[in-house]
């Protein structure tokens, strides 16, 4: 299996996992607390946006990759502080580990991102 295939499979699998998580978060909207429901709703929106970004990253979109990384920061914070009440250290560790592993894949396919950016810049001229 090529590294490009593995990248596409892992990215697609991540998108499916995040979409499933967003659907499961709907159950948390049954909370009695309006504040908690608001944070859950924000989480769901962030997750749905993440699914779109992952789809674009799977197509080697550098801007989507940057936005995905930026979006991971508030997502992790909200998840640790407001929706899961704690375990910030564990969550930051897991997110960092996942980004490190995914970063290895990204580094391995970086040429595809660069090629796509070159193709875009030459089509603009």
Backbone as ProteinMPNN parsed JSONL, in Angstrom:
{"seq_chain_A": "XXXXXXXXXXXXXXXXXXXXXXXXXXXXXXXXXXXXXXXXXXXXXXXXXXXXXXXXXXXXXXXXXXXXXXXXXXXXXXXXXXXXXXXXXXXXXXXXXXXXXXXXXXXXXXXXXXXXXXXXXXXXX", "coords_chain_A": {"N_chain_A": [[0.853, -1.168, 0.0], [0.575, 2.188, -0.839], [1.955, 5.247, 0.527], [0.389, 7.438, -0.016], [-2.118, 6.273, -0.389], [-2.529, 5.245, 2.186], [-2.589, 7.652, 3.623], [-4.932, 8.811, 2.56], [-6.821, 6.911, 3.365], [-6.581, 6.968, 6.205], [-7.253, 9.656, 6.675], [-9.863, 9.717, 5.657], [-11.035, 7.864, 7.404], [-10.742, 9.238, 9.808], [-12.48, 11.37, 9.294], [-14.934, 10.01, 9.205], [-15.05, 9.086, 11.851], [-15.168, 11.528, 13.271], [-17.557, 12.56, 12.262], [-19.344, 10.626, 13.217], [-18.994, 11.037, 15.947], [-20.038, 13.629, 16.129], [-22.728, 13.103, 15.577], [-23.333, 11.491, 17.799], [-22.991, 13.351, 19.799], [-25.331, 14.744, 19.696], [-27.057, 13.502, 21.419], [-26.255, 14.566, 23.829], [-27.435, 16.988, 23.877], [-29.736, 16.808, 25.293], [-29.431, 17.635, 27.837], [-30.097, 19.245, 31.012], [-29.028, 21.71, 31.457], [-28.802, 24.873, 30.046], [-26.451, 26.198, 29.367], [-24.589, 24.109, 29.094], [-25.77, 22.749, 26.949], [-25.393, 24.683, 24.971], [-22.585, 24.701, 24.709], [-22.234, 22.098, 23.799], [-23.582, 22.262, 21.369], [-21.901, 24.043, 20.035], [-19.652, 22.401, 19.898], [-20.617, 20.408, 18.172], [-20.986, 21.866, 15.8], [-18.31, 22.602, 15.308], [-17.263, 20.043, 14.894], [-18.648, 19.219, 12.588], [-17.682, 21.085, 10.763], [-15.041, 20.281, 10.843], [-15.21, 17.781, 9.587], [-15.735, 18.545, 6.943], [-13.363, 19.959, 6.441], [-11.491, 17.866, 6.692], [-12.204, 16.333, 4.492], [-11.397, 18.055, 2.453], [-8.663, 18.217, 3.042], [-7.961, 15.646, 2.466], [-7.907, 15.848, -0.226], [-5.597, 17.156, -0.611], [-5.485, 19.904, 0.169], [-3.962, 22.7, 1.234], [-4.743, 24.976, 2.694], [-7.043, 24.107, 3.998], [-5.851, 22.207, 5.617], [-4.322, 23.819, 7.333], [-6.43, 25.255, 8.583], [-7.72, 23.123, 9.8], [-5.842, 22.335, 11.72], [-5.786, 24.675, 13.288], [-8.445, 24.722, 14.169], [-8.478, 22.52, 15.808], [-7.513, 23.376, 18.228], [-9.427, 25.133, 19.71], [-11.435, 23.213, 19.771], [-10.358, 21.078, 21.294], [-9.96, 22.395, 23.724], [-12.615, 23.242, 24.434], [-13.825, 20.748, 24.567], [-12.418, 19.534, 26.68], [-12.78, 21.307, 28.837], [-15.489, 22.2, 28.959], [-17.386, 20.302, 27.895], [-16.609, 17.717, 28.622], [-15.679, 18.02, 31.145], [-12.952, 18.23, 32.384], [-9.837, 16.41, 32.668], [-7.927, 17.611, 31.092], [-5.141, 17.403, 30.689], [-4.805, 14.724, 29.82], [-6.369, 14.773, 27.496], [-5.045, 16.735, 25.951], [-2.612, 15.429, 25.645], [-3.404, 13.135, 24.159], [-4.468, 14.342, 21.841], [-2.173, 15.653, 20.926], [-0.514, 13.439, 20.447], [-2.004, 12.168, 18.423], [-1.877, 14.166, 16.418], [0.869, 14.119, 16.008], [1.282, 11.558, 14.922], [-0.375, 11.759, 12.673], [0.884, 13.886, 11.524], [3.252, 12.686, 10.67], [2.285, 11.201, 8.503], [1.368, 13.35, 6.96], [3.778, 14.665, 6.432], [4.965, 12.749, 4.873], [3.444, 12.853, 2.552], [3.773, 15.395, 1.68], [4.693, 16.411, -0.727], [2.539, 16.127, -2.466], [0.767, 18.068, -1.551], [2.295, 20.317, -2.114], [2.51, 20.094, -4.886], [-0.166, 20.415, -5.625], [-0.571, 23.075, -4.84], [1.199, 24.344, -6.587], [-0.05, 23.706, -8.999], [-2.412, 25.126, -8.719], [-1.445, 27.752, -8.603], [-0.303, 28.011, -11.164], [-2.523, 27.789, -12.743], [-3.804, 30.115, -12.26], [-2.483, 32.022, -13.707]], "CA_chain_A": [[0.0, 0.0, 0.0], [1.37, 3.412, -0.923], [1.749, 6.203, 1.615], [-0.747, 8.277, -0.417], [-3.334, 5.505, -0.083], [-2.669, 5.217, 3.636], [-3.009, 8.996, 4.013], [-6.334, 8.992, 2.19], [-7.629, 6.02, 4.213], [-6.574, 7.498, 7.575], [-8.006, 10.913, 6.679], [-11.271, 9.346, 5.502], [-11.462, 7.227, 8.652], [-10.873, 10.327, 10.795], [-13.709, 12.093, 8.968], [-16.062, 9.165, 9.629], [-15.065, 9.102, 13.321], [-15.626, 12.846, 13.732], [-18.982, 12.653, 11.919], [-20.045, 9.768, 14.174], [-18.953, 11.745, 17.227], [-20.998, 14.739, 16.048], [-24.064, 12.523, 15.721], [-23.508, 11.055, 19.183], [-23.099, 14.547, 20.648], [-26.732, 15.185, 19.687], [-27.668, 12.97, 22.646], [-25.903, 15.438, 24.948], [-28.303, 18.168, 23.854], [-30.856, 16.556, 26.199], [-29.04, 18.112, 29.168], [-30.955, 20.257, 31.651], [-28.324, 22.983, 31.525], [-28.74, 25.594, 28.77], [-25.046, 26.497, 29.068], [-23.981, 22.874, 28.598], [-26.311, 22.519, 25.6], [-24.745, 25.638, 24.06], [-21.222, 24.208, 24.425], [-22.372, 20.896, 22.963], [-23.941, 22.722, 20.022], [-20.664, 24.569, 19.439], [-18.83, 21.222, 19.569], [-21.18, 19.755, 16.984], [-20.651, 22.715, 14.652], [-16.874, 22.433, 15.058], [-17.053, 18.71, 14.341], [-19.131, 19.185, 11.205], [-16.701, 21.848, 9.988], [-13.858, 19.419, 10.766], [-15.452, 16.764, 8.561], [-15.536, 19.216, 5.65], [-11.927, 20.226, 6.297], [-10.796, 16.598, 6.446], [-12.464, 15.967, 3.095], [-10.535, 18.906, 1.634], [-7.282, 17.801, 3.292], [-7.806, 14.388, 1.716], [-7.64, 16.262, -1.603], [-4.329, 17.891, -0.523], [-5.724, 21.339, 0.261], [-3.114, 23.232, 2.309], [-5.508, 25.919, 3.52], [-7.89, 23.276, 4.852], [-4.974, 21.598, 6.614], [-4.039, 24.861, 8.316], [-7.657, 25.504, 9.346], [-7.957, 21.938, 10.621], [-4.95, 22.437, 12.867], [-6.26, 25.785, 14.127], [-9.728, 24.315, 14.746], [-8.226, 21.512, 16.843], [-7.198, 24.047, 19.497], [-10.644, 25.392, 20.494], [-12.176, 21.963, 19.941], [-9.781, 20.359, 22.431], [-10.229, 23.176, 24.929], [-14.045, 23.145, 24.771], [-14.096, 19.358, 24.929], [-11.839, 19.239, 27.991], [-13.227, 22.202, 29.904], [-16.932, 22.411, 29.048], [-18.28, 19.171, 27.602], [-16.179, 16.511, 29.324], [-15.329, 18.411, 32.517], [-11.648, 17.894, 32.933], [-8.877, 15.558, 31.964], [-7.26, 18.439, 30.093], [-3.82, 16.842, 30.412], [-4.956, 13.506, 29.01], [-6.872, 15.142, 26.176], [-3.97, 17.406, 25.219], [-1.653, 14.388, 25.29], [-3.964, 12.308, 23.08], [-4.546, 15.17, 20.634], [-0.792, 15.848, 20.472], [-0.069, 12.161, 19.893], [-2.698, 11.973, 17.133], [-1.298, 15.099, 15.455], [2.224, 13.657, 15.688], [1.147, 10.43, 13.991], [-0.93, 12.289, 11.427], [1.957, 14.716, 10.97], [4.147, 11.797, 9.929], [1.635, 10.958, 7.205], [1.384, 14.612, 6.213], [5.149, 14.889, 5.966], [5.232, 11.772, 3.821], [2.73, 13.215, 1.323], [3.891, 16.847, 1.522], [4.874, 16.715, -2.145], [1.222, 16.23, -3.104], [0.247, 19.382, -1.194], [3.086, 21.296, -2.862], [2.122, 19.973, -6.3], [-1.497, 21.021, -5.776], [-0.41, 24.524, -4.745], [1.806, 24.769, -7.853], [-1.077, 23.604, -10.039], [-3.34, 26.237, -8.529], [-0.784, 29.019, -8.971], [-0.104, 28.097, -12.613], [-3.832, 27.944, -13.403], [-4.214, 31.512, -12.073], [-1.789, 32.915, -14.629]], "C_chain_A": [[0.905, 1.24, 0.0], [1.04, 4.337, 0.242], [0.579, 7.138, 1.282], [-2.068, 7.571, -0.112], [-3.588, 5.462, 1.414], [-3.142, 6.568, 4.156], [-4.493, 9.197, 3.733], [-7.253, 8.122, 3.062], [-7.724, 6.573, 5.634], [-7.397, 8.783, 7.656], [-9.499, 10.635, 6.528], [-11.833, 8.721, 6.767], [-11.653, 8.279, 9.743], [-12.159, 11.112, 10.551], [-14.942, 11.31, 9.421], [-16.178, 9.167, 11.156], [-15.595, 10.425, 13.855], [-17.112, 13.022, 13.423], [-19.821, 11.815, 12.882], [-20.1, 10.432, 15.543], [-19.951, 12.899, 17.236], [-22.425, 14.219, 16.219], [-24.329, 12.086, 17.156], [-23.626, 12.237, 20.143], [-24.533, 15.079, 20.682], [-27.446, 14.689, 20.944], [-27.398, 13.873, 23.845], [-26.741, 16.71, 24.975], [-29.521, 18.005, 24.752], [-30.568, 17.021, 27.623], [-30.024, 19.155, 29.693], [-30.325, 21.641, 31.626], [-28.265, 23.662, 30.156], [-27.293, 25.913, 28.366], [-24.344, 25.265, 28.493], [-24.463, 22.579, 27.179], [-25.66, 23.449, 24.583], [-23.338, 25.167, 23.709], [-21.258, 22.96, 23.555], [-22.709, 21.296, 21.531], [-22.718, 23.29, 19.308], [-19.756, 23.416, 19.028], [-19.322, 20.555, 18.29], [-20.842, 20.555, 15.73], [-19.17, 22.577, 14.297], [-16.58, 21.074, 14.43], [-17.513, 18.627, 12.886], [-18.188, 19.96, 10.279], [-15.421, 21.024, 9.808], [-14.024, 18.348, 9.703], [-15.226, 17.35, 7.168], [-14.053, 19.464, 5.412], [-11.142, 18.942, 6.017], [-11.005, 16.131, 5.003], [-11.557, 16.774, 2.154], [-9.058, 18.562, 1.823], [-6.99, 16.514, 2.522], [-7.508, 14.66, 0.239], [-6.412, 17.176, -1.675], [-4.507, 19.406, -0.562], [-4.975, 21.885, 1.481], [-3.861, 24.181, 3.239], [-6.4, 25.146, 4.482], [-7.063, 22.608, 5.946], [-4.644, 22.597, 7.72], [-5.258, 25.116, 9.2], [-7.99, 24.326, 10.263], [-7.101, 21.977, 11.88], [-5.417, 23.529, 13.828], [-7.551, 25.396, 14.849], [-9.546, 23.294, 15.869], [-7.992, 22.153, 18.206], [-8.475, 24.376, 20.284], [-11.468, 24.123, 20.726], [-11.676, 21.212, 21.174], [-10.091, 21.087, 23.736], [-11.694, 23.041, 25.363], [-14.383, 21.74, 25.235], [-13.603, 19.06, 26.342], [-12.457, 20.06, 29.115], [-14.749, 22.214, 30.066], [-17.786, 21.171, 28.8], [-17.876, 17.884, 28.307], [-15.629, 16.786, 30.715], [-14.002, 17.861, 33.01], [-10.819, 17.001, 32.048], [-8.163, 16.324, 30.865], [-5.91, 17.837, 29.719], [-3.893, 15.616, 29.515], [-5.404, 13.866, 27.595], [-5.808, 15.837, 25.338], [-2.924, 16.386, 24.781], [-2.154, 13.563, 24.101], [-4.022, 13.097, 21.775], [-3.142, 15.386, 20.061], [-0.248, 14.574, 19.837], [-0.712, 11.907, 18.522], [-2.119, 12.9, 16.067], [0.114, 14.678, 15.062], [2.176, 12.504, 14.69], [0.624, 10.895, 12.636], [0.105, 13.172, 10.728], [2.972, 13.895, 10.192], [3.57, 11.497, 8.543], [1.662, 12.212, 6.345], [2.768, 14.896, 5.635], [5.472, 13.954, 4.798], [4.563, 12.127, 2.495], [2.83, 14.713, 1.035], [4.063, 17.256, 0.071], [3.552, 16.871, -2.875], [0.562, 17.574, -2.778], [0.967, 20.461, -2.004], [2.706, 21.283, -4.341], [0.77, 20.632, -6.534], [-1.398, 22.542, -5.729], [0.226, 25.081, -6.037], [0.781, 24.749, -8.97], [-2.07, 24.757, -9.948], [-2.714, 27.547, -8.978], [-0.554, 29.127, -10.469], [-1.438, 28.257, -13.346], [-4.354, 29.383, -13.244], [-3.56, 32.453, -13.078], [-2.185, 32.676, -16.063]], "O_chain_A": [[1.876, 1.314, 0.753], [-0.018, 4.225, 0.861], [-0.138, 7.581, 2.18], [-3.017, 8.193, 0.364], [-4.723, 5.623, 1.862], [-4.003, 6.627, 5.034], [-5.225, 9.701, 4.585], [-8.338, 8.558, 3.447], [-8.813, 6.641, 6.205], [-8.156, 8.973, 8.606], [-10.314, 11.259, 7.207], [-12.964, 9.005, 7.161], [-12.612, 8.216, 10.512], [-12.851, 11.477, 11.501], [-15.885, 11.89, 9.959], [-17.283, 9.241, 11.693], [-16.391, 10.439, 14.794], [-17.85, 13.576, 14.238], [-20.89, 12.248, 13.314], [-21.129, 10.396, 16.218], [-20.634, 13.124, 18.235], [-23.232, 14.825, 16.923], [-25.428, 12.287, 17.673], [-24.283, 12.136, 21.179], [-24.901, 15.794, 21.613], [-28.329, 15.366, 21.472], [-28.209, 13.943, 24.768], [-26.757, 17.427, 25.975], [-30.267, 18.963, 24.955], [-31.388, 16.816, 28.518], [-30.69, 19.849, 28.925], [-31.029, 22.642, 31.76], [-27.734, 23.087, 29.205], [-26.951, 25.9, 27.184], [-23.596, 25.368, 27.522], [-23.673, 22.206, 26.312], [-25.404, 23.042, 23.45], [-22.937, 25.224, 22.546], [-20.412, 22.784, 22.678], [-22.171, 20.722, 20.585], [-22.521, 23.048, 18.117], [-19.161, 23.44, 17.95], [-18.524, 20.184, 17.429], [-20.454, 19.981, 14.712], [-18.817, 22.451, 13.124], [-15.741, 20.969, 13.535], [-16.835, 18.027, 12.052], [-17.93, 19.539, 9.151], [-14.794, 21.066, 8.749], [-13.071, 18.037, 8.988], [-14.598, 16.719, 6.318], [-13.542, 19.214, 4.32], [-10.229, 18.941, 5.192], [-10.089, 15.598, 4.376], [-11.021, 16.239, 1.184], [-8.284, 18.609, 0.866], [-5.893, 16.331, 1.993], [-6.934, 13.822, -0.456], [-6.209, 17.88, -2.664], [-3.764, 20.106, -1.25], [-5.317, 21.567, 2.62], [-3.625, 24.18, 4.447], [-6.497, 25.498, 5.657], [-7.528, 22.462, 7.076], [-4.683, 22.258, 8.903], [-5.137, 25.186, 10.423], [-8.484, 24.519, 11.374], [-7.581, 21.684, 12.975], [-5.439, 23.325, 15.042], [-7.719, 25.716, 16.026], [-10.372, 23.217, 16.779], [-8.25, 21.527, 19.234], [-8.601, 23.939, 21.428], [-12.121, 23.983, 21.76], [-12.471, 20.763, 22.0], [-10.444, 20.459, 24.734], [-11.974, 22.759, 26.528], [-15.14, 21.561, 26.189], [-14.3, 18.403, 27.115], [-12.637, 19.558, 30.225], [-15.247, 22.236, 31.192], [-18.822, 21.01, 29.445], [-18.731, 17.037, 28.564], [-15.161, 15.868, 31.389], [-13.967, 17.095, 33.973], [-11.067, 16.858, 30.851], [-7.829, 15.758, 29.824], [-5.576, 17.771, 28.536], [-3.125, 15.49, 28.561], [-4.883, 13.332, 26.617], [-5.679, 15.561, 24.145], [-2.406, 16.469, 23.667], [-1.41, 13.323, 23.15], [-3.663, 12.575, 20.719], [-2.948, 15.309, 18.848], [0.409, 14.631, 18.797], [-0.04, 11.483, 17.582], [-1.892, 12.474, 14.934], [0.517, 14.858, 13.913], [2.94, 12.48, 13.725], [1.119, 10.478, 11.589], [0.189, 13.2, 9.5], [3.494, 14.349, 9.173], [4.283, 11.537, 7.54], [1.943, 12.148, 5.148], [2.899, 15.316, 4.486], [6.169, 14.335, 3.857], [5.054, 11.747, 1.432], [2.059, 15.242, 0.235], [3.625, 18.337, -0.323], [3.453, 17.666, -3.808], [-0.121, 18.153, -3.622], [0.344, 21.393, -2.512], [2.594, 22.335, -4.969], [0.581, 21.33, -7.53], [-2.072, 23.228, -6.498], [-0.158, 26.148, -6.516], [0.738, 25.661, -9.796], [-2.514, 25.294, -10.963], [-3.357, 28.357, -9.646], [-0.603, 30.232, -11.01], [-1.476, 28.801, -14.449], [-5.23, 29.817, -13.992], [-4.039, 33.57, -13.278], [-1.685, 33.351, -16.962]]}, "name": "protein", "num_of_chains": 1, "seq": "XXXXXXXXXXXXXXXXXXXXXXXXXXXXXXXXXXXXXXXXXXXXXXXXXXXXXXXXXXXXXXXXXXXXXXXXXXXXXXXXXXXXXXXXXXXXXXXXXXXXXXXXXXXXXXXXXXXXXXXXXXXXX"}
